[in-house]
Amino acid sequence: MIVKLVTDLKITCLEDLTKYKALIEEGVVKINKSAKARELGVDRRTIAKYLKGYQKPKHKKKKFKLDCYEKTIRELLSDDRQKFYYVSFLYRYLIDNYGLNCSESTFRYYIYKHDEFNDYFKSGKKVSNANQATLMFETGLGKQAQIDRKESIKFHTSEGEVIMVNIFSFILANSRFRLYFLSIDKNRTILLHFLTRSFELIGGVPQELLCDNMATIMDEARTADYSGQINKEAEEFAKQFGFEFHPCVAGRPQTKAKVESIMRILDEIRCYSGKLTLEQLQIKLVDMNNRENSRFHSSYNKVPILAFEKEKGYLLPLPPAEIRSQYKIKTTLVAVGPRCLVRIDKHEYSVPPEYCGKKVEYQIVNDTIFLYYNTRLIRTHKVSKKPINYEIEDYKGIVKLYNMFDKDDEIAAYAKERLKEIDESYGISNDV
């Protein structure tokens, strides 16, 4: 067979080369790749690729505008301290902290198109009760509130400390207006304090309070065959405020589904593990509380804060202040001195320098001091035997006011050295 070397094929573009694939395979035709590459102004290897049958895609691979967040998302999902249970949590985290600007549906599509990210949320998915039949019901205005508590959440502070926090949740069943409270402890004193604060904040008392069988309320759990036993202190509290405790049957959390659903939202704080101080976590919780009360919830077709305006007129009146004060943890007003210290029981504790000259409130719960400014938690301290107790961040803040150093590590080193000298001057070691 005579093989003809062809150098003058009428080829005007690369796509014309593909029709010669079969002829080349049969050995009928040969193409001078170098000559055609020069003629078409491309690389010789490009000619070879088209001769093998390559066809240029009709559509370019779409580039997502979210691709610039790929590295950030990968880093967030690989941090062992943080946990994003739901795509919506990651979406809100990026909006709040990285300026993400897109719809949630667009973000979800981006996550699902990346197997690595999609697998993360599949593997961390919590067990659902979706296949379990639940009786749907609505309650009248002012009739019921539901309470719950998310206990012993392991949280890494940005200061390197690992703490266990508890979140108490209170929700009015009709309007879905809710309140969140954070605490380190979970005893009955704290629970009754939170309930009192909840009633004061909503300006009244519902007729009944639906709860689970938490030990701070129940001496004996309610079961399908037994009504349970409310402890005497909780029962007296309910009597003085004019409502009744209604415990759920043990093992049936769907009975108080309204508060159970908002407890899932509280898993969002795990997204901030390792990123916030305890005080900043308290502020974040308030932000979440305000956000959930102010947004439209399609599942029950309400904006809680708007629905609450109607419901609060149906609440029972609050008992007198002297009754309420029995159940509130004592709060004391104290002035912040020029050294950014407050005096508590002959010992001094620091607050951030922006509160210098102001008056703050403090509470002591077990061995922890909570300092507030206008109800906002600004600092916590462990009760100490040391005369002077500076939080290093507060001292660093004071040093910054003097413009002595330009770099943060220089400020930190100076603050650490001065605090060591303060302790030594009082003859006390740092671990006291």
mmCIF file of N, CA, C and O in Angstrom, residues 169-223:
data_model
loop_
_atom_site.group_PDB
_atom_site.id
_atom_site.type_symbol
_atom_site.label_atom_id
_atom_site.label_comp_id
_atom_site.label_asym_id
_atom_site.label_seq_id
_atom_site.Cartn_x
_atom_site.Cartn_y
_atom_site.Cartn_z
ATOM 1 N N SER A 169 -32.354 27.107 78.339
ATOM 2 C CA SER A 169 -33.235 27.664 77.307
ATOM 3 C C SER A 169 -34.663 27.742 77.804
ATOM 4 O O SER A 169 -35.167 26.809 78.435
ATOM 5 N N PHE A 170 -35.298 28.849 77.481
ATOM 6 C CA PHE A 170 -36.679 29.110 77.888
ATOM 7 C C PHE A 170 -37.407 29.601 76.644
ATOM 8 O O PHE A 170 -36.941 30.524 75.973
ATOM 9 N N ILE A 171 -38.559 28.994 76.290
ATOM 10 C CA ILE A 171 -39.301 29.415 75.098
ATOM 11 C C ILE A 171 -40.796 29.447 75.387
ATOM 12 O O ILE A 171 -41.356 28.510 75.966
ATOM 13 N N LEU A 172 -41.439 30.537 75.013
ATOM 14 C CA LEU A 172 -42.893 30.631 75.108
ATOM 15 C C LEU A 172 -43.499 29.815 73.975
ATOM 16 O O LEU A 172 -43.141 30.009 72.805
ATOM 17 N N ALA A 173 -44.390 28.905 74.306
ATOM 18 C CA ALA A 173 -44.867 27.916 73.343
ATOM 19 C C ALA A 173 -45.645 28.535 72.190
ATOM 20 O O ALA A 173 -45.591 28.037 71.061
ATOM 21 N N ASN A 174 -46.374 29.614 72.423
ATOM 22 C CA ASN A 174 -47.184 30.184 71.349
ATOM 23 C C ASN A 174 -46.372 31.071 70.414
ATOM 24 O O ASN A 174 -46.340 30.856 69.208
ATOM 25 N N SER A 175 -45.681 32.054 70.954
ATOM 26 C CA SER A 175 -44.927 33.001 70.117
ATOM 27 C C SER A 175 -43.554 32.482 69.708
ATOM 28 O O SER A 175 -42.959 32.981 68.764
ATOM 29 N N ARG A 176 -43.056 31.481 70.407
ATOM 30 C CA ARG A 176 -41.698 30.935 70.213
ATOM 31 C C ARG A 176 -40.624 31.946 70.591
ATOM 32 O O ARG A 176 -39.467 31.816 70.197
ATOM 33 N N PHE A 177 -40.972 32.962 71.344
ATOM 34 C CA PHE A 177 -39.966 33.888 71.856
ATOM 35 C C PHE A 177 -39.120 33.127 72.870
ATOM 36 O O PHE A 177 -39.629 32.494 73.774
ATOM 37 N N ARG A 178 -37.782 33.190 72.675
ATOM 38 C CA ARG A 178 -36.907 32.378 73.509
ATOM 39 C C ARG A 178 -35.827 33.200 74.194
ATOM 40 O O ARG A 178 -35.483 34.306 73.742
ATOM 41 N N LEU A 179 -35.295 32.627 75.272
ATOM 42 C CA LEU A 179 -34.207 33.231 76.035
ATOM 43 C C LEU A 179 -33.140 32.171 76.280
ATOM 44 O O LEU A 179 -33.464 31.026 76.584
ATOM 45 N N TYR A 180 -31.862 32.568 76.146
ATOM 46 C CA TYR A 180 -30.743 31.677 76.427
ATOM 47 C C TYR A 180 -29.931 32.248 77.584
ATOM 48 O O TYR A 180 -29.690 33.456 77.646
ATOM 49 N N PHE A 181 -29.485 31.386 78.475
ATOM 50 C CA PHE A 181 -28.601 31.792 79.568
ATOM 51 C C PHE A 181 -27.436 30.813 79.651
ATOM 52 O O PHE A 181 -27.635 29.605 79.562
ATOM 53 N N LEU A 182 -26.238 31.354 79.848
ATOM 54 C CA LEU A 182 -25.039 30.515 79.954
ATOM 55 C C LEU A 182 -24.569 30.455 81.391
ATOM 56 O O LEU A 182 -24.580 31.464 82.096
ATOM 57 N N SER A 183 -24.148 29.283 81.835
ATOM 58 C CA SER A 183 -23.613 29.145 83.195
ATOM 59 C C SER A 183 -22.515 28.090 83.213
ATOM 60 O O SER A 183 -22.449 27.228 82.341
ATOM 61 N N ILE A 184 -21.676 28.196 84.222
ATOM 62 C CA ILE A 184 -20.626 27.201 84.427
ATOM 63 C C ILE A 184 -21.170 26.042 85.244
ATOM 64 O O ILE A 184 -20.841 24.878 85.026
ATOM 65 N N ASP A 185 -22.050 26.359 86.198
ATOM 66 C CA ASP A 185 -22.648 25.339 87.060
ATOM 67 C C ASP A 185 -24.090 25.060 86.634
ATOM 68 O O ASP A 185 -24.665 25.775 85.819
ATOM 69 N N LYS A 186 -24.697 24.033 87.225
ATOM 70 C CA LYS A 186 -26.053 23.637 86.828
ATOM 71 C C LYS A 186 -26.881 23.188 88.031
ATOM 72 O O LYS A 186 -27.702 22.287 87.924
ATOM 73 N N ASN A 187 -26.677 23.848 89.172
ATOM 74 C CA ASN A 187 -27.422 23.457 90.354
ATOM 75 C C ASN A 187 -28.795 24.133 90.402
ATOM 76 O O ASN A 187 -29.123 24.972 89.562
ATOM 77 N N ARG A 188 -29.578 23.788 91.420
ATOM 78 C CA ARG A 188 -30.951 24.296 91.516
ATOM 79 C C ARG A 188 -30.976 25.805 91.728
ATOM 80 O O ARG A 188 -31.845 26.509 91.213
ATOM 81 N N THR A 189 -30.022 26.331 92.474
ATOM 82 C CA THR A 189 -29.967 27.778 92.723
ATOM 83 C C THR A 189 -29.867 28.544 91.413
ATOM 84 O O THR A 189 -30.561 29.544 91.200
ATOM 85 N N ILE A 190 -28.998 28.065 90.520
ATOM 86 C CA ILE A 190 -28.819 28.735 89.224
ATOM 87 C C ILE A 190 -30.069 28.587 88.373
ATOM 88 O O ILE A 190 -30.512 29.539 87.716
ATOM 89 N N LEU A 191 -30.680 27.411 88.367
ATOM 90 C CA LEU A 191 -31.885 27.193 87.572
ATOM 91 C C LEU A 191 -33.014 28.130 88.010
ATOM 92 O O LEU A 191 -33.667 28.768 87.170
ATOM 93 N N LEU A 192 -33.250 28.239 89.314
ATOM 94 C CA LEU A 192 -34.330 29.099 89.800
ATOM 95 C C LEU A 192 -34.012 30.576 89.551
ATOM 96 O O LEU A 192 -34.915 31.385 89.314
ATOM 97 N N HIS A 193 -32.725 30.921 89.580
ATOM 98 C CA HIS A 193 -32.312 32.285 89.227
ATOM 99 C C HIS A 193 -32.645 32.571 87.756
ATOM 100 O O HIS A 193 -33.195 33.628 87.429
ATOM 101 N N PHE A 194 -32.302 31.625 86.878
ATOM 102 C CA PHE A 194 -32.576 31.809 85.450
ATOM 103 C C PHE A 194 -34.079 31.896 85.172
ATOM 104 O O PHE A 194 -34.532 32.685 84.344
ATOM 105 N N LEU A 195 -34.870 31.069 85.865
ATOM 106 C CA LEU A 195 -36.321 31.125 85.683
ATOM 107 C C LEU A 195 -36.865 32.485 86.133
ATOM 108 O O LEU A 195 -37.709 33.084 85.458
ATOM 109 N N THR A 196 -36.377 32.966 87.264
ATOM 110 C CA THR A 196 -36.812 34.277 87.759
ATOM 111 C C THR A 196 -36.459 35.369 86.761
ATOM 112 O O THR A 196 -37.281 36.243 86.451
ATOM 113 N N ARG A 197 -35.229 35.330 86.241
ATOM 114 C CA ARG A 197 -34.795 36.322 85.239
ATOM 115 C C ARG A 197 -35.635 36.205 83.973
ATOM 116 O O ARG A 197 -35.988 37.222 83.363
ATOM 117 N N SER A 198 -35.993 34.994 83.574
ATOM 118 C CA SER A 198 -36.817 34.805 82.376
ATOM 119 C C SER A 198 -38.179 35.457 82.558
ATOM 120 O O SER A 198 -38.666 36.179 81.682
ATOM 121 N N PHE A 199 -38.810 35.210 83.712
ATOM 122 C CA PHE A 199 -40.124 35.794 83.976
ATOM 123 C C PHE A 199 -40.042 37.322 84.008
ATOM 124 O O PHE A 199 -40.939 38.014 83.514
ATOM 125 N N GLU A 200 -38.971 37.845 84.586
ATOM 126 C CA GLU A 200 -38.815 39.300 84.643
ATOM 127 C C GLU A 200 -38.604 39.893 83.251
ATOM 128 O O GLU A 200 -39.147 40.957 82.929
ATOM 129 N N LEU A 201 -37.835 39.213 82.429
ATOM 130 C CA LEU A 201 -37.559 39.729 81.084
ATOM 131 C C LEU A 201 -38.797 39.720 80.190
ATOM 132 O O LEU A 201 -38.963 40.612 79.351
ATOM 133 N N ILE A 202 -39.651 38.719 80.331
ATOM 134 C CA ILE A 202 -40.865 38.688 79.502
ATOM 135 C C ILE A 202 -42.015 39.444 80.177
ATOM 136 O O ILE A 202 -43.080 39.621 79.584
ATOM 137 N N GLY A 203 -41.796 39.881 81.417
ATOM 138 C CA GLY A 203 -42.786 40.704 82.098
ATOM 139 C C GLY A 203 -43.997 39.972 82.613
ATOM 140 O O GLY A 203 -45.064 40.572 82.814
ATOM 141 N N GLY A 204 -43.886 38.672 82.853
ATOM 142 C CA GLY A 204 -45.011 37.906 83.368
ATOM 143 C C GLY A 204 -44.669 36.441 83.513
ATOM 144 O O GLY A 204 -43.516 36.031 83.320
ATOM 145 N N VAL A 205 -45.701 35.638 83.816
ATOM 146 C CA VAL A 205 -45.501 34.214 84.082
ATOM 147 C C VAL A 205 -46.521 33.409 83.278
ATOM 148 O O VAL A 205 -47.718 33.738 83.307
ATOM 149 N N PRO A 206 -46.104 32.348 82.561
ATOM 150 C CA PRO A 206 -47.071 31.482 81.878
ATOM 151 C C PRO A 206 -47.808 30.611 82.896
ATOM 152 O O PRO A 206 -47.384 30.476 84.046
ATOM 153 N N GLN A 207 -48.906 30.009 82.462
ATOM 154 C CA GLN A 207 -49.707 29.192 83.379
ATOM 155 C C GLN A 207 -49.001 27.887 83.747
ATOM 156 O O GLN A 207 -49.185 27.369 84.840
ATOM 157 N N GLU A 208 -48.206 27.339 82.807
ATOM 158 C CA GLU A 208 -47.520 26.071 83.077
ATOM 159 C C GLU A 208 -46.146 26.075 82.446
ATOM 160 O O GLU A 208 -45.881 26.803 81.477
ATOM 161 N N LEU A 209 -45.273 25.273 83.014
ATOM 162 C CA LEU A 209 -43.900 25.169 82.533
ATOM 163 C C LEU A 209 -43.614 23.706 82.224
ATOM 164 O O LEU A 209 -43.627 22.857 83.117
ATOM 165 N N LEU A 210 -43.384 23.413 80.961
ATOM 166 C CA LEU A 210 -43.102 22.051 80.522
ATOM 167 C C LEU A 210 -41.602 21.809 80.625
ATOM 168 O O LEU A 210 -40.797 22.607 80.126
ATOM 169 N N CYS A 211 -41.193 20.730 81.253
ATOM 170 C CA CYS A 211 -39.772 20.453 81.466
ATOM 171 C C CYS A 211 -39.532 18.955 81.348
ATOM 172 O O CYS A 211 -40.463 18.153 81.343
ATOM 173 N N ASP A 212 -38.266 18.577 81.260
ATOM 174 C CA ASP A 212 -37.944 17.160 81.319
ATOM 175 C C ASP A 212 -37.691 16.786 82.785
ATOM 176 O O ASP A 212 -37.981 17.573 83.684
ATOM 177 N N ASN A 213 -37.146 15.620 83.018
ATOM 178 C CA ASN A 213 -36.989 15.136 84.391
ATOM 179 C C ASN A 213 -35.624 15.505 84.985
ATOM 180 O O ASN A 213 -34.953 14.677 85.591
ATOM 181 N N MET A 214 -35.221 16.772 84.786
ATOM 182 C CA MET A 214 -33.929 17.212 85.327
ATOM 183 C C MET A 214 -33.949 17.131 86.858
ATOM 184 O O MET A 214 -34.959 17.430 87.512
ATOM 185 N N ALA A 215 -32.823 16.705 87.415
ATOM 186 C CA ALA A 215 -32.738 16.450 88.860
ATOM 187 C C ALA A 215 -32.932 17.709 89.684
ATOM 188 O O ALA A 215 -33.302 17.631 90.858
ATOM 189 N N THR A 216 -32.711 18.881 89.096
ATOM 190 C CA THR A 216 -32.901 20.133 89.835
ATOM 191 C C THR A 216 -34.372 20.442 90.070
ATOM 192 O O THR A 216 -34.704 21.303 90.894
ATOM 193 N N ILE A 217 -35.276 19.752 89.357
ATOM 194 C CA ILE A 217 -36.715 19.945 89.526
ATOM 195 C C ILE A 217 -37.388 18.692 90.080
ATOM 196 O O ILE A 217 -38.239 18.766 90.963
ATOM 197 N N MET A 218 -36.992 17.522 89.586
ATOM 198 C CA MET A 218 -37.674 16.278 89.942
ATOM 199 C C MET A 218 -36.859 15.431 90.917
ATOM 200 O O MET A 218 -35.675 15.162 90.672
ATOM 201 N N ASP A 219 -37.503 15.014 92.001
ATOM 202 C CA ASP A 219 -36.881 14.030 92.889
ATOM 203 C C ASP A 219 -37.030 12.634 92.314
ATOM 204 O O ASP A 219 -36.143 11.786 92.446
ATOM 205 N N GLU A 220 -38.165 12.392 91.656
ATOM 206 C CA GLU A 220 -38.423 11.118 90.997
ATOM 207 C C GLU A 220 -38.997 11.405 89.614
ATOM 208 O O GLU A 220 -39.904 12.230 89.462
ATOM 209 N N ALA A 221 -38.458 10.712 88.600
ATOM 210 C CA ALA A 221 -38.853 10.985 87.218
ATOM 211 C C ALA A 221 -40.285 10.539 86.934
ATOM 212 O O ALA A 221 -40.770 9.545 87.490
ATOM 213 N N ARG A 222 -40.921 11.284 86.041
ATOM 214 C CA ARG A 222 -42.243 10.868 85.574
ATOM 215 C C ARG A 222 -42.065 9.782 84.517
ATOM 216 O O ARG A 222 -41.196 9.872 83.655
ATOM 217 N N THR A 223 -42.891 8.740 84.569
ATOM 218 C CA THR A 223 -42.882 7.668 83.580
ATOM 219 C C THR A 223 -44.285 7.514 83.016
ATOM 220 O O THR A 223 -45.217 8.235 83.401
#
